[in-house]
């Protein structure tokens, strides 16, 4: 078999699309076996690898896969294994977010800068916990409870795992969320320190 051709698996995922969107890179880390699908146990392993505790990793995996599996498998019969299809990752985008990922999962630099122009009052290149909370409140769209919960979970977990020694979420850390480099960086750091 030609090893350069993308492998298909039975669930219909396709590994290693040539041109991945930044959003796809954000989740690629969690696809531990690179088959284009993120199963709950992969989300769990990925969360553990970047320093989340056991319970947070279980809860996170359950929450992420339950909420994104159906959305990223349009028209398919629900799977009890709750895979997330990376090729359809943009379908998982919710409301009440920053808008830094556009509807196709591309990175929007002006929206990224807007986070800091609007909310980084104490330090130009970082958010305090209070500033982050203010941003989340301001981003809330009316009645979009699912979006509120999604954004809250994403940002609070990010804060807990990645704040610096002064309780600041740095701009470069947040950049790494959007381009997907942060998670690999965290995993390497942890591996090196243990
Ligand atoms: C510790 C793990 C993770 C953290 C801290 C995290 C954090 C974030 C953050 C901060 C955003 C930006 C939201 C915004 O711009 O307002 C985001 C977006 C997103 N993440 Fe994650 N994420 C994690 C894991 C995952 C996993 C495992 C998946 C799916 C397999 C995923 C799917 C998404 C999607 C679909 C978006 C776009 C949401 C939107 O803009 O509406 N994330 N994530
Ligand atoms: Ca996988």
Coordinates of C-alpha atoms and ligand atoms in Angstrom, one line a residue:
X1 CA 0.0 0.0 0.0
X2 CA 1.1 3.5 -0.7
X3 CA 2.1 4.8 2.7
X4 CA 1.6 8.5 1.6
X5 CA -2.1 8.1 0.9
X6 CA -4.3 9.1 3.8
X7 CA -5.6 6.1 5.7
X8 CA -9.3 5.7 6.0
X9 CA -10.8 3.9 9.0
X10 CA -14.2 2.3 9.5
X11 CA -15.7 5.3 11.1
X12 CA -14.9 7.4 8.0
X13 CA -12.2 9.6 9.4
X14 CA -9.3 10.7 7.2
X15 CA -5.9 11.1 8.7
X16 CA -3.5 13.9 7.9
X17 CA -5.4 16.2 5.5
X18 CA -2.8 18.2 3.6
X19 CA -4.0 21.6 4.7
X20 CA -5.1 21.7 8.2
X21 CA -7.0 24.7 9.6
X22 CA -5.7 26.3 12.8
X23 CA -8.7 24.8 14.6
X24 CA -7.8 21.4 13.3
X25 CA -4.3 21.8 14.6
X26 CA -5.8 22.8 17.9
X27 CA -7.4 19.4 18.2
X28 CA -4.8 17.3 16.3
X29 CA -2.8 16.9 19.5
X30 CA -5.6 14.8 21.0
X31 CA -5.7 12.4 18.0
X32 CA -3.1 10.3 19.6
X33 CA -3.0 7.7 16.8
X34 CA -3.5 10.2 13.9
X35 CA -6.5 8.5 12.3
X36 CA -8.5 11.8 12.0
X37 CA -10.8 10.9 14.9
X38 CA -10.6 11.8 18.5
X39 CA -12.2 9.2 20.8
X40 CA -13.0 9.9 24.4
X41 CA -10.0 7.9 25.7
X42 CA -7.7 10.0 23.4
X43 CA -9.2 13.2 24.8
X44 CA -8.5 11.7 28.3
X45 CA -4.9 10.8 27.5
X46 CA -4.3 14.2 25.9
X47 CA -5.7 16.0 28.9
X48 CA -3.5 13.9 31.3
X49 CA -0.5 14.5 29.1
X50 CA -0.8 18.3 29.5
X51 CA -1.2 18.1 33.3
X52 CA -4.9 17.9 34.0
X53 CA -5.8 15.7 37.0
X54 CA -7.6 12.4 36.7
X55 CA -11.1 13.7 37.5
X56 CA -10.8 16.8 35.3
X57 CA -9.6 14.6 32.5
X58 CA -12.5 12.1 32.8
X59 CA -15.0 15.0 33.1
X60 CA -13.4 16.9 30.2
X61 CA -13.3 13.9 27.9
X62 CA -16.9 13.1 28.6
X63 CA -18.0 16.7 28.1
X64 CA -16.0 17.3 25.0
X65 CA -16.8 14.1 23.2
X66 CA -20.5 14.1 24.1
X67 CA -20.9 17.6 22.9
X68 CA -18.8 17.4 19.7
X69 CA -19.2 13.9 18.4
X70 CA -22.7 14.4 16.9
X71 CA -21.9 17.9 15.5
X72 CA -18.8 16.7 13.6
X73 CA -20.5 13.6 12.2
X74 CA -23.4 15.2 10.3
X75 CA -25.9 12.8 8.8
X76 CA -24.3 9.8 10.4
X77 CA -25.9 7.4 12.9
X78 CA -24.8 8.4 16.4
X79 CA -21.9 6.3 17.6
X80 CA -21.7 5.0 21.1
X81 CA -17.9 5.4 20.9
X82 CA -18.4 9.2 20.5
X83 CA -15.6 9.9 18.0
X84 CA -15.0 13.5 16.9
X85 CA -14.2 13.9 13.2
X86 CA -11.3 16.4 12.8
X87 CA -12.1 17.1 9.2
X88 CA -15.4 18.6 10.3
X89 CA -14.0 20.3 13.4
X90 CA -15.4 23.7 12.3
X91 CA -18.9 22.3 12.9
X92 CA -18.1 22.3 16.6
X93 CA -17.8 26.0 16.8
X94 CA -20.3 27.5 19.2
X95 CA -21.6 31.0 20.0
X96 CA -20.4 33.3 22.8
X97 CA -16.8 32.8 21.8
X98 CA -14.1 35.3 20.9
X99 CA -14.5 34.9 17.2
X100 CA -10.7 34.3 16.8
X101 CA -11.6 31.2 14.9
X102 CA -13.8 32.1 11.9
X103 CA -16.6 29.8 10.8
X104 CA -14.1 27.6 8.9
X105 CA -11.7 27.4 11.8
X106 CA -9.2 29.9 10.4
X107 CA -7.3 32.3 12.6
X108 CA -8.5 35.9 12.6
X109 CA -5.5 38.1 13.7
X110 CA -7.6 41.2 14.3
X111 CA -10.0 39.3 16.7
X112 CA -7.0 37.9 18.5
X113 CA -5.5 41.4 19.0
X114 CA -9.0 42.7 20.1
X115 CA -8.8 40.4 23.2
X116 CA -5.8 42.3 24.5
X117 CA -6.9 45.7 23.3
X118 CA -10.2 45.4 25.1
X119 CA -9.4 43.3 28.2
X120 CA -5.7 43.4 29.0
X121 CA -5.9 46.5 31.3
X122 CA -3.2 45.6 33.9
X123 CA -0.6 44.1 31.5
X124 CA -0.6 44.7 27.8
X125 CA 0.3 41.1 27.0
X126 CA -1.6 39.1 29.5
X127 CA -5.0 38.6 31.1
X128 CA -5.7 38.4 34.8
X129 CA -8.4 36.1 36.1
X130 CA -10.8 39.0 36.5
X131 CA -10.1 40.3 33.0
X132 CA -10.8 36.9 31.6
X133 CA -14.1 36.7 33.4
X134 CA -15.0 40.1 32.1
X135 CA -14.2 39.0 28.6
X136 CA -16.4 35.9 28.9
X137 CA -19.3 37.9 30.2
X138 CA -19.0 40.5 27.4
X139 CA -18.9 37.7 24.8
X140 CA -22.1 36.1 25.9
X141 CA -24.8 36.1 23.3
X142 CA -28.4 36.3 24.6
X143 CA -29.9 32.9 25.6
X144 CA -26.9 31.0 24.2
X145 CA -26.5 28.8 27.3
X146 CA -24.5 26.1 25.4
X147 CA -22.1 28.7 24.1
X148 CA -21.6 30.2 27.6
X149 CA -20.8 26.8 29.1
X150 CA -18.5 25.9 26.2
X151 CA -16.5 29.1 26.4
X152 CA -16.4 29.1 30.2
X153 CA -15.1 25.5 30.2
X154 CA -12.5 26.2 27.5
X155 CA -11.1 29.4 29.1
X156 CA -11.3 28.3 32.8
X157 CA -9.5 25.1 32.1
X158 CA -6.9 26.9 30.0
X159 CA -6.4 29.4 32.9
X160 CA -6.1 26.6 35.5
X161 CA -3.6 24.7 33.4
X162 CA -1.6 27.5 31.9
X163 CA -1.5 30.6 34.1
X164 CA 2.0 31.8 35.0
X165 CA 3.4 32.2 38.5
X166 CA 1.7 35.6 38.9
X167 CA -1.7 34.2 37.9
X168 CA -1.6 35.7 34.4
X169 CA -2.6 34.1 31.2
X170 CA 0.0 35.3 28.8
X171 CA -0.6 36.4 25.2
X172 CA 1.9 33.9 23.9
X173 CA 0.1 31.1 25.8
X174 CA -3.2 32.0 24.2
X175 CA -1.6 32.2 20.8
X176 CA -0.4 28.6 21.3
X177 CA -4.1 27.6 21.9
X178 CA -5.1 28.9 18.5
X179 CA -2.2 27.6 16.5
X180 CA -2.2 24.2 18.3
X181 CA 1.4 24.5 19.5
X182 CA 0.6 24.9 23.2
X183 CA -0.5 21.4 24.0
X184 CA 2.6 19.8 22.5
X185 CA 4.7 22.3 24.3
X186 CA 3.1 21.4 27.6
X187 CA 3.5 17.7 27.0
X188 CA 7.2 18.1 26.3
X189 CA 7.7 20.3 29.3
X190 CA 6.0 17.8 31.6
X191 CA 7.9 14.9 30.1
X192 CA 11.2 16.7 30.6
X193 CA 10.4 17.6 34.2
X194 CA 9.4 14.1 35.3
Ligands
LIG1 C1 -7.2 21.3 27.7 C2 -7.7 21.1 26.6 C3 -8.3 22.3 25.8 C4 -8.3 23.6 26.1 C5 -7.7 24.3 27.3 C6 -9.1 24.3 25.1 C7 -9.3 25.6 25.0 C8 -9.9 26.3 24.0 C9 -10.0 27.7 23.8 C10 -9.5 28.8 24.9 C11 -10.6 28.0 22.7 C12 -10.9 29.4 22.1 C13 -12.4 29.8 22.3 C14 -12.6 31.2 21.9 O1 -12.0 31.7 21.0 O2 -13.5 31.8 22.6 C15 -10.9 26.7 22.1 C16 -11.7 26.6 20.9 C17 -12.1 25.4 20.5 N1 -11.7 24.1 20.9 FE1 -10.5 23.7 22.5 N2 -9.5 23.4 24.2 C18 -9.1 22.1 24.6 C19 -9.3 20.9 24.0 C20 -10.1 20.8 22.9 C21 -10.5 19.5 22.4 C22 -10.0 18.1 22.9 C23 -11.3 19.7 21.4 C24 -12.0 18.7 20.4 C25 -11.5 17.6 20.1 C26 -11.5 21.2 21.3 C27 -12.3 21.8 20.4 C28 -12.4 23.2 20.2 C29 -13.3 23.8 19.3 C30 -14.3 23.2 18.3 C31 -13.1 25.2 19.4 C32 -13.8 26.3 18.7 C33 -14.8 26.9 19.6 C34 -15.4 28.2 19.1 O3 -14.6 29.1 18.7 O4 -16.6 28.4 19.0 N3 -10.7 21.7 22.2 N4 -10.5 25.7 22.9
LIG2 CA1 -7.6 8.9 16.9

